[in-house]
Tab-separated table of C-alpha atoms and ligand atoms in Angstrom:
chain	number	residue	atom	x	y	z
A	119	MET	CA	20.851	18.642	-30.220
A	120	ARG	CA	23.485	16.311	-28.301
A	121	ASP	CA	21.869	13.097	-26.450
A	122	ARG	CA	21.388	13.118	-22.592
A	123	TYR	CA	21.898	9.967	-20.574
A	124	ILE	CA	20.881	9.656	-16.801
A	125	LEU	CA	21.917	6.405	-14.812
A	126	ALA	CA	19.736	5.703	-11.834
A	127	VAL	CA	20.083	3.744	-8.834
A	128	GLU	CA	17.330	2.325	-6.603
A	129	SER	CA	17.794	0.408	-3.563
A	130	SER	CA	15.157	1.528	-0.889
A	131	CYS	CA	13.718	-1.895	0.039
A	132	ASP	CA	14.327	-5.011	-1.712
A	133	GLU	CA	15.491	-4.524	-4.907
A	134	THR	CA	18.526	-3.430	-6.607
A	135	SER	CA	18.404	-1.545	-9.676
A	136	VAL	CA	20.306	0.067	-12.200
A	137	ALA	CA	18.812	1.928	-14.981
A	138	ILE	CA	20.151	4.058	-17.882
A	139	LEU	CA	17.436	6.756	-19.895
A	140	LYS	CA	18.186	8.205	-23.005
A	141	ASN	CA	17.047	11.955	-23.145
A	142	GLU	CA	13.145	12.185	-21.780
A	143	ASN	CA	11.393	9.026	-22.264
A	144	GLU	CA	13.475	5.888	-23.566
A	145	LEU	CA	14.694	3.757	-21.009
A	146	LEU	CA	18.045	1.880	-22.767
A	147	ALA	CA	18.149	-0.513	-19.591
A	148	ASN	CA	16.582	-1.209	-16.136
A	149	VAL	CA	18.673	-4.122	-14.583
A	150	ILE	CA	16.678	-5.219	-11.454
A	151	ALA	CA	18.352	-7.497	-8.783
A	152	SER	CA	15.439	-8.785	-6.372
A	153	GLN	CA	15.735	-10.392	-3.371
A	154	VAL	CA	12.403	-11.577	-2.565
A	155	GLU	CA	13.646	-14.993	-2.485
A	156	SER	CA	15.762	-14.207	0.225
A	157	HIS	CA	13.029	-12.621	2.523
A	158	LYS	CA	10.024	-15.157	1.832
A	159	ARG	CA	10.974	-17.260	4.582
A	160	PHE	CA	10.722	-14.089	6.894
A	161	GLY	CA	7.250	-13.533	5.508
A	162	GLY	CA	8.503	-9.824	5.168
A	163	VAL	CA	11.532	-7.748	4.470
A	164	VAL	CA	14.328	-7.700	6.964
A	165	PRO	CA	16.300	-4.936	6.861
A	166	GLU	CA	19.681	-6.420	7.707
A	167	VAL	CA	19.582	-8.948	4.940
A	168	ALA	CA	18.239	-6.337	2.507
A	169	SER	CA	21.276	-3.860	3.181
A	170	ARG	CA	23.864	-7.245	2.500
A	171	HIS	CA	22.227	-8.146	-0.700
A	172	HIS	CA	22.380	-4.398	-2.052
A	173	VAL	CA	26.204	-4.768	-1.485
A	174	GLU	CA	26.491	-7.906	-2.972
A	175	VAL	CA	25.027	-6.916	-6.206
A	176	VAL	CA	25.031	-3.129	-6.622
A	177	THR	CA	28.412	-2.853	-8.676
A	178	THR	CA	26.947	-5.916	-11.046
A	179	CYS	CA	24.169	-3.806	-11.601
A	180	PHE	CA	25.971	-0.773	-12.463
A	181	GLU	CA	27.892	-2.691	-14.988
A	182	ASP	CA	24.999	-4.689	-16.642
A	183	ALA	CA	23.066	-1.399	-16.945
A	184	LEU	CA	26.044	0.320	-19.170
A	185	LEU	CA	26.578	-3.022	-21.123
A	186	GLU	CA	22.874	-3.410	-21.794
A	187	ALA	CA	22.300	0.241	-22.609
A	188	GLY	CA	25.779	0.193	-24.903
A	189	ILE	CA	27.070	2.967	-23.598
A	190	THR	CA	30.117	3.827	-21.325
A	191	ALA	CA	30.380	5.801	-18.183
A	192	ASP	CA	31.847	8.812	-20.273
A	193	ASP	CA	28.391	9.121	-22.299
A	194	LEU	CA	26.460	10.019	-19.259
A	195	ASP	CA	25.493	13.451	-18.082
A	196	ALA	CA	24.317	12.651	-14.534
A	197	VAL	CA	23.667	10.100	-11.473
A	198	ALA	CA	20.409	9.840	-10.209
A	199	VAL	CA	19.442	8.119	-6.506
A	200	THR	CA	16.820	7.647	-4.348
A	201	TYR	CA	17.378	9.000	-0.974
A	202	GLY	CA	14.011	8.119	0.586
A	203	PRO	CA	11.424	7.197	1.625
A	204	GLY	CA	12.812	3.755	2.462
A	205	LEU	CA	14.707	1.306	4.745
A	206	VAL	CA	18.118	3.528	5.817
A	207	GLY	CA	20.586	0.748	5.459
A	208	ALA	CA	19.353	-0.251	2.190
A	209	LEU	CA	19.117	3.480	1.114
A	210	LEU	CA	22.733	3.858	1.945
A	211	VAL	CA	24.339	1.089	-0.152
A	212	GLY	CA	22.847	2.595	-3.338
A	213	MET	CA	23.186	6.233	-2.501
A	214	ALA	CA	27.293	5.378	-1.444
A	215	ALA	CA	27.432	3.375	-4.984
A	216	ALA	CA	25.866	6.375	-6.817
A	217	LYS	CA	27.919	9.086	-4.999
A	218	ALA	CA	31.172	7.297	-5.647
A	219	PHE	CA	30.411	6.666	-9.318
A	220	ALA	CA	29.434	10.452	-9.751
A	221	TRP	CA	32.471	11.524	-8.088
A	222	ALA	CA	34.753	9.163	-10.027
A	223	HIS	CA	33.349	10.233	-13.368
A	224	GLN	CA	32.489	13.990	-12.178
A	225	LEU	CA	28.959	13.889	-13.050
A	226	PRO	CA	26.112	15.636	-11.127
A	227	LEU	CA	23.663	13.743	-8.300
A	228	ILE	CA	20.248	14.097	-8.658
A	229	PRO	CA	18.282	13.229	-5.501
A	230	VAL	CA	14.912	11.587	-6.046
A	231	ASN	CA	12.425	10.855	-4.155
A	232	HIS	CA	11.047	7.008	-4.622
A	233	MET	CA	7.605	7.788	-4.318
A	234	ALA	CA	8.048	10.402	-6.975
A	235	GLY	CA	9.523	8.009	-9.206
A	236	HIS	CA	6.712	5.542	-8.668
A	237	LEU	CA	4.238	8.419	-10.299
A	238	MET	CA	6.712	9.349	-13.028
A	239	ALA	CA	6.619	5.712	-14.060
A	240	ALA	CA	3.925	6.774	-15.939
A	241	ARG	CA	5.841	9.018	-18.402
A	242	GLN	CA	6.557	5.910	-20.242
A	243	VAL	CA	2.574	5.650	-21.289
A	244	LYS	CA	2.227	8.983	-22.186
A	245	GLU	CA	3.107	12.422	-22.323
A	246	LEU	CA	1.652	13.693	-18.621
A	247	GLN	CA	-0.749	16.615	-18.438
A	248	TYR	CA	-1.102	18.933	-15.676
A	249	PRO	CA	-2.411	19.653	-13.094
A	250	LEU	CA	-2.566	15.940	-12.585
A	251	MET	CA	-4.133	13.431	-9.490
A	252	ALA	CA	-1.931	10.591	-8.178
A	253	LEU	CA	-3.235	7.492	-6.459
A	254	LEU	CA	-0.267	5.828	-5.237
A	255	VAL	CA	-0.244	2.238	-3.727
A	256	SER	CA	2.876	0.681	-2.613
A	257	GLY	CA	3.769	-2.064	0.050
A	258	GLY	CA	4.702	1.289	2.450
A	259	HIS	CA	2.566	3.770	1.099
A	260	THR	CA	-0.873	4.955	0.394
A	261	GLU	CA	-1.294	8.687	-0.668
A	262	LEU	CA	-3.378	10.797	-2.932
A	263	VAL	CA	-1.124	13.563	-4.527
A	264	TYR	CA	-2.020	16.346	-6.309
A	265	VAL	CA	0.847	17.651	-8.859
A	266	SER	CA	0.498	21.052	-10.088
A	267	GLU	CA	3.479	21.109	-12.414
A	268	PRO	CA	6.532	18.665	-12.938
A	269	GLY	CA	8.059	17.982	-9.713
A	270	ASP	CA	5.656	19.818	-7.359
A	271	TYR	CA	3.987	17.368	-5.236
A	272	LYS	CA	1.472	17.830	-2.901
A	273	ILE	CA	-0.357	15.173	-0.446
A	274	ILE	CA	-3.901	15.376	-0.146
A	275	GLY	CA	-4.778	12.420	1.653
A	276	GLU	CA	-2.825	9.691	2.971
A	277	THR	CA	-3.485	6.206	5.310
A	278	ARG	CA	-3.462	6.748	8.746
A	279	ASP	CA	-2.409	3.286	9.775
A	280	ASP	CA	-1.475	0.490	6.960
A	281	ALA	CA	-0.233	0.666	3.785
A	282	VAL	CA	-2.377	-1.140	1.273
A	283	GLY	CA	0.296	-3.201	-0.013
A	284	GLU	CA	1.134	-3.993	3.744
A	285	ALA	CA	-2.326	-4.924	4.186
A	286	TYR	CA	-2.405	-7.512	1.309
A	287	ASP	CA	0.746	-8.881	2.789
A	288	LYS	CA	-0.450	-9.408	6.345
A	289	VAL	CA	-3.902	-11.197	5.020
A	290	GLY	CA	-1.754	-13.298	3.058
A	291	ARG	CA	0.346	-14.146	5.625
A	292	VAL	CA	-2.544	-15.086	7.806
A	293	MET	CA	-3.975	-17.149	5.043
A	294	GLY	CA	-0.757	-18.875	4.609
A	295	LEU	CA	0.404	-17.444	1.183
A	296	THR	CA	4.118	-16.523	0.276
A	297	TYR	CA	5.365	-13.163	0.653
A	298	PRO	CA	4.301	-10.756	-1.393
A	299	ALA	CA	0.959	-11.999	-1.440
A	300	GLY	CA	-0.804	-9.129	-3.319
A	301	ARG	CA	-0.506	-10.511	-6.813
A	302	GLU	CA	-1.883	-14.392	-5.330
A	303	ILE	CA	-4.836	-12.806	-3.321
A	304	ASP	CA	-5.704	-11.105	-6.698
A	305	GLU	CA	-5.772	-13.903	-8.231
A	306	LEU	CA	-7.714	-15.896	-6.048
A	307	ALA	CA	-10.019	-12.887	-5.465
A	308	HIS	CA	-11.009	-13.468	-9.295
A	309	LYS	CA	-12.334	-17.044	-8.567
A	310	GLY	CA	-14.265	-15.902	-5.325
A	311	LYS	CA	-17.292	-13.853	-4.389
A	312	ASP	CA	-17.462	-10.991	-1.683
A	313	VAL	CA	-19.591	-12.786	0.828
A	314	HIS	CA	-17.922	-11.522	4.081
A	315	ASN	CA	-18.606	-8.035	3.879
A	316	PHE	CA	-15.613	-6.296	5.751
A	317	PRO	CA	-15.804	-3.048	7.043
A	318	ARG	CA	-15.007	-0.021	4.694
A	319	ALA	CA	-13.407	2.423	7.048
A	320	MET	CA	-14.146	6.141	6.855
A	321	ILE	CA	-15.753	5.515	3.257
A	322	LYS	CA	-18.537	7.582	3.823
A	323	GLU	CA	-16.508	10.577	5.543
A	324	ASP	CA	-15.897	13.735	3.881
A	325	ASN	CA	-12.231	13.590	3.729
A	326	LEU	CA	-9.159	12.292	1.942
A	327	GLU	CA	-7.907	9.563	4.485
A	328	PHE	CA	-7.596	5.934	4.242
A	329	SER	CA	-7.702	3.412	7.038
A	330	PHE	CA	-6.831	-0.327	6.170
A	331	SER	CA	-6.239	-1.443	10.048
A	332	GLY	CA	-9.709	-2.432	10.921
A	333	LEU	CA	-10.179	-4.185	7.669
A	334	LYS	CA	-6.715	-6.495	8.119
A	335	SER	CA	-8.200	-7.078	12.193
A	336	ALA	CA	-11.612	-7.794	10.933
A	337	PHE	CA	-9.997	-10.320	8.399
A	338	ILE	CA	-7.926	-11.866	11.043
A	339	ASN	CA	-10.525	-12.223	13.540
A	340	LEU	CA	-12.784	-13.687	11.067
A	341	HIS	CA	-9.914	-16.223	10.066
A	342	HIS	CA	-8.754	-17.306	13.767
A	343	ASN	CA	-12.416	-17.684	14.959
A	344	ALA	CA	-13.500	-19.979	12.046
A	345	ALA	CA	-10.063	-22.113	12.619
A	346	GLN	CA	-11.005	-22.402	16.559
A	347	LYS	CA	-13.984	-24.017	15.277
A	348	GLY	CA	-12.367	-26.385	12.824
A	349	GLU	CA	-13.877	-24.462	9.989
A	350	GLU	CA	-12.043	-23.514	6.958
A	351	LEU	CA	-12.872	-20.647	5.020
A	352	GLY	CA	-12.336	-20.808	1.341
A	353	LYS	CA	-9.127	-18.569	0.598
A	354	GLU	CA	-11.006	-17.695	-3.004
A	355	ASP	CA	-13.914	-15.855	-1.185
A	356	LEU	CA	-11.687	-14.668	1.622
A	357	SER	CA	-9.397	-12.777	-0.714
A	358	ALA	CA	-12.545	-11.305	-3.201
A	359	SER	CA	-14.186	-9.815	0.143
A	360	PHE	CA	-10.777	-8.416	1.342
A	361	GLN	CA	-10.010	-6.988	-2.244
A	362	ALA	CA	-13.593	-5.855	-2.489
A	363	ALA	CA	-13.206	-3.931	0.487
A	364	VAL	CA	-10.134	-2.391	-0.486
A	365	LEU	CA	-11.030	-1.740	-3.781
A	366	ASP	CA	-14.601	0.291	-2.312
A	367	ILE	CA	-12.287	2.174	-0.139
A	368	LEU	CA	-9.726	3.386	-3.163
A	369	MET	CA	-12.366	4.019	-5.187
A	370	ALA	CA	-14.523	6.115	-3.098
A	371	LYS	CA	-11.340	8.049	-1.944
A	372	THR	CA	-10.119	8.591	-5.384
A	373	GLN	CA	-13.632	9.974	-6.768
A	374	LYS	CA	-13.690	12.502	-3.543
A	375	ALA	CA	-10.097	13.724	-4.772
A	376	LEU	CA	-11.189	14.266	-8.174
A	377	ALA	CA	-14.481	16.119	-7.228
A	378	LYS	CA	-12.377	18.229	-5.015
A	379	TYR	CA	-9.684	18.944	-7.223
A	380	PRO	CA	-10.919	18.232	-10.546
A	381	VAL	CA	-7.878	17.205	-13.065
A	382	GLU	CA	-7.877	15.900	-16.411
A	383	MET	CA	-5.179	12.793	-15.856
A	384	LEU	CA	-5.317	10.510	-12.939
A	385	VAL	CA	-1.955	8.260	-12.455
A	386	VAL	CA	-1.992	5.196	-10.620
A	387	ALA	CA	1.189	3.720	-9.529
A	388	GLY	CA	3.395	1.401	-6.856
A	389	GLY	CA	3.281	-2.093	-6.235
A	390	VAL	CA	-0.424	-2.334	-5.929
A	391	ALA	CA	-1.149	-0.732	-9.198
A	392	ALA	CA	-0.272	-4.000	-10.837
A	393	ASN	CA	-3.696	-5.303	-9.399
A	394	GLN	CA	-6.015	-6.585	-11.810
A	395	GLY	CA	-9.059	-5.801	-9.869
A	396	LEU	CA	-7.942	-2.581	-9.409
A	397	ARG	CA	-7.547	-1.708	-13.011
A	398	GLU	CA	-11.110	-3.098	-13.773
A	399	ARG	CA	-12.575	-0.742	-11.316
A	400	LEU	CA	-10.889	2.211	-12.517
A	401	ALA	CA	-11.920	1.470	-16.042
A	402	ASP	CA	-15.398	1.083	-15.057
A	403	ASP	CA	-15.646	3.992	-12.348
A	404	ILE	CA	-13.250	6.730	-13.221
A	405	THR	CA	-15.238	8.715	-15.951
A	406	ASP	CA	-14.374	12.483	-15.307
A	407	ALA	CA	-10.430	11.801	-15.796
A	408	GLU	CA	-7.884	9.654	-17.852
A	409	VAL	CA	-6.684	6.977	-16.160
A	410	VAL	CA	-3.058	6.264	-16.789
A	411	ILE	CA	-1.282	3.354	-15.054
A	412	PRO	CA	2.812	2.324	-15.892
A	413	PRO	CA	3.130	-0.958	-17.492
A	414	LEU	CA	3.232	-3.859	-15.195
A	415	ARG	CA	7.494	-4.454	-15.401
A	416	LEU	CA	7.677	-0.618	-13.916
A	417	CYS	CA	5.179	-1.047	-11.076
A	418	GLY	CA	7.047	-2.511	-8.896
A	419	ASP	CA	10.512	-1.217	-7.372
A	420	ASN	CA	12.897	-0.328	-10.301
A	421	ALA	CA	15.276	2.093	-11.296
A	422	GLY	CA	13.765	3.111	-14.699
A	423	MET	CA	11.444	5.131	-12.789
A	424	ILE	CA	13.903	6.744	-10.492
A	425	ALA	CA	15.594	7.979	-13.914
A	426	LEU	CA	12.563	9.394	-15.489
A	427	ALA	CA	11.343	11.213	-12.284
A	428	ALA	CA	15.284	12.404	-12.262
A	429	ALA	CA	14.781	13.563	-15.973
A	430	ILE	CA	12.241	16.436	-14.318
A	431	GLU	CA	14.489	17.189	-11.775
A	432	TYR	CA	17.640	17.670	-14.308
A	433	ASP	CA	15.300	20.258	-16.269
A	434	LYS	CA	14.771	22.074	-13.163
A	435	GLY	CA	18.523	22.075	-12.032
A	436	ASN	CA	18.032	20.076	-8.733
A	437	PHE	CA	21.162	18.608	-7.913
A	438	ALA	CA	22.459	17.406	-4.800
A	439	GLY	CA	26.078	17.373	-3.384
A	440	LEU	CA	28.028	14.695	-2.136
A	441	ASP	CA	26.614	15.108	1.592
A	442	LEU	CA	23.273	13.986	0.468
A	443	ASN	CA	22.027	11.801	3.176
A	444	ALA	CA	19.498	9.244	3.272
A	445	LYS	CA	15.748	10.192	4.564
A	446	PRO	CA	14.102	7.164	5.418
A	447	SER	CA	10.892	9.187	6.154
A	448	LEU	CA	11.132	11.552	3.455
A	449	ALA	CA	8.124	13.195	2.425
A	450	PHE	CA	6.585	14.251	-0.999
A	451	ASP	CA	7.115	18.170	-0.255
A	452	GLU	CA	10.421	17.855	1.435
A	453	MET	CA	13.356	19.215	-0.758
A	454	ALA	CA	16.912	17.251	-0.572
A	455	ASP	CA	19.220	19.516	1.474
B	554	KG4	O1	5.788	-0.425	-4.699
B	554	KG4	P1	6.477	-2.088	-4.143
B	554	KG4	O2	7.015	-2.696	-5.465
B	554	KG4	O3	7.492	-1.301	-3.056
B	554	KG4	C1	7.268	-0.638	-2.064
B	554	KG4	O4	7.602	0.753	-2.373
B	554	KG4	O5	6.705	-0.830	-1.384
B	554	KG4	O6	4.730	-2.550	-3.588
B	554	KG4	C2	5.120	-3.832	-3.329
B	554	KG4	C3	3.819	-4.314	-2.823
B	554	KG4	C4	3.979	-5.311	-2.052
B	554	KG4	O7	3.157	-5.045	-0.880
B	554	KG4	C5	2.780	-6.425	-2.997
B	554	KG4	O8	2.318	-7.390	-2.006
B	554	KG4	C6	2.153	-5.246	-3.687
B	554	KG4	O9	2.640	-4.403	-3.566
B	554	KG4	N1	1.632	-5.932	-4.666
B	554	KG4	C7	0.204	-6.151	-5.194
B	554	KG4	C8	-0.033	-7.023	-6.538
B	554	KG4	N2	1.376	-6.820	-6.778
B	554	KG4	C9	2.198	-6.071	-6.099
B	554	KG4	N3	-0.807	-6.128	-4.381
B	554	KG4	C10	-2.021	-6.172	-5.108
B	554	KG4	N4	-2.228	-6.991	-6.078
B	554	KG4	C11	-1.273	-7.137	-6.998
B	554	KG4	N5	-1.452	-7.484	-8.206
B	555	ZN	ZN1	7.888	1.435	-4.145
């Protein structure tokens, strides 16, 4: 059988990325141009700055990906692109580039949900078994998703306020860490102890919802009160206490979800899935399902994960017209229109 090649584009936040996937699972290229240095001094992503950077590098990313994969545009079978959720200006840059490329080379366009991409990055580890459960933890989302079959996603629980990655970045800012702070807090947490005993919101409630804003406020209040008294609380213990609360919440709700929807596989994905503390807790606490976590290089935003999700949409014949629009608040169960 002839090989199939999909080129995928991701630009929903602060990474411009173009990947090339051969057949179902072989990533030939995954070029990622990160803008994180430009956003650091603002302590978060500035949408206008993000859009401008995407415009500057997107064409080079296409060229580099094709070069790295050792193929030409003529070898391609489809172009996939993230159309939401994300920053509208940022999404539009990647979409305009993907559409123009698809049109110029007469290739079909595959619309991909960014969060489905995070989830399907797990396909690089092993073949997924359905139905499965996914815990998606990123800078913008915290969701439990039930996947009955490839491409069929149902949100069964999500955060009522902040996303977990967002909470990491906010408390990191309060401690004077650079953005994004998740990784550094994770490292500090391993050197400290849970001495502050922050609240674990809704942990006992019999639902699959998350809340992190109370934890964030408790952290900020403790930090400010100590600062007013001229006390310095150690970053290690603060980080360990924050991370312990986050992990207790994530584990409690994931275990509730698995009890309610028994499945054999749990996929944990998104930027926060890079967290070593989370990986340790999953290994210790999840006994009734196999845990699959994408490799570290596919946890943060990248087009490789978009290509892996696109392969499923290709098999289902889910293509979009060139009038496909960006959907900044795209939900899991919405289809492209
Ligand atoms: O998935 P992602 O790259 O972008 C979004 O789609 O949001 O996630 C970025 C988030 C940031 O909030 C970052 O602080 C967090 O993932 N993150 C981590 C770790 N590495 C990245 N959070 C906790 N521990 C980590 N090791
Ligand atoms: Zn993401």
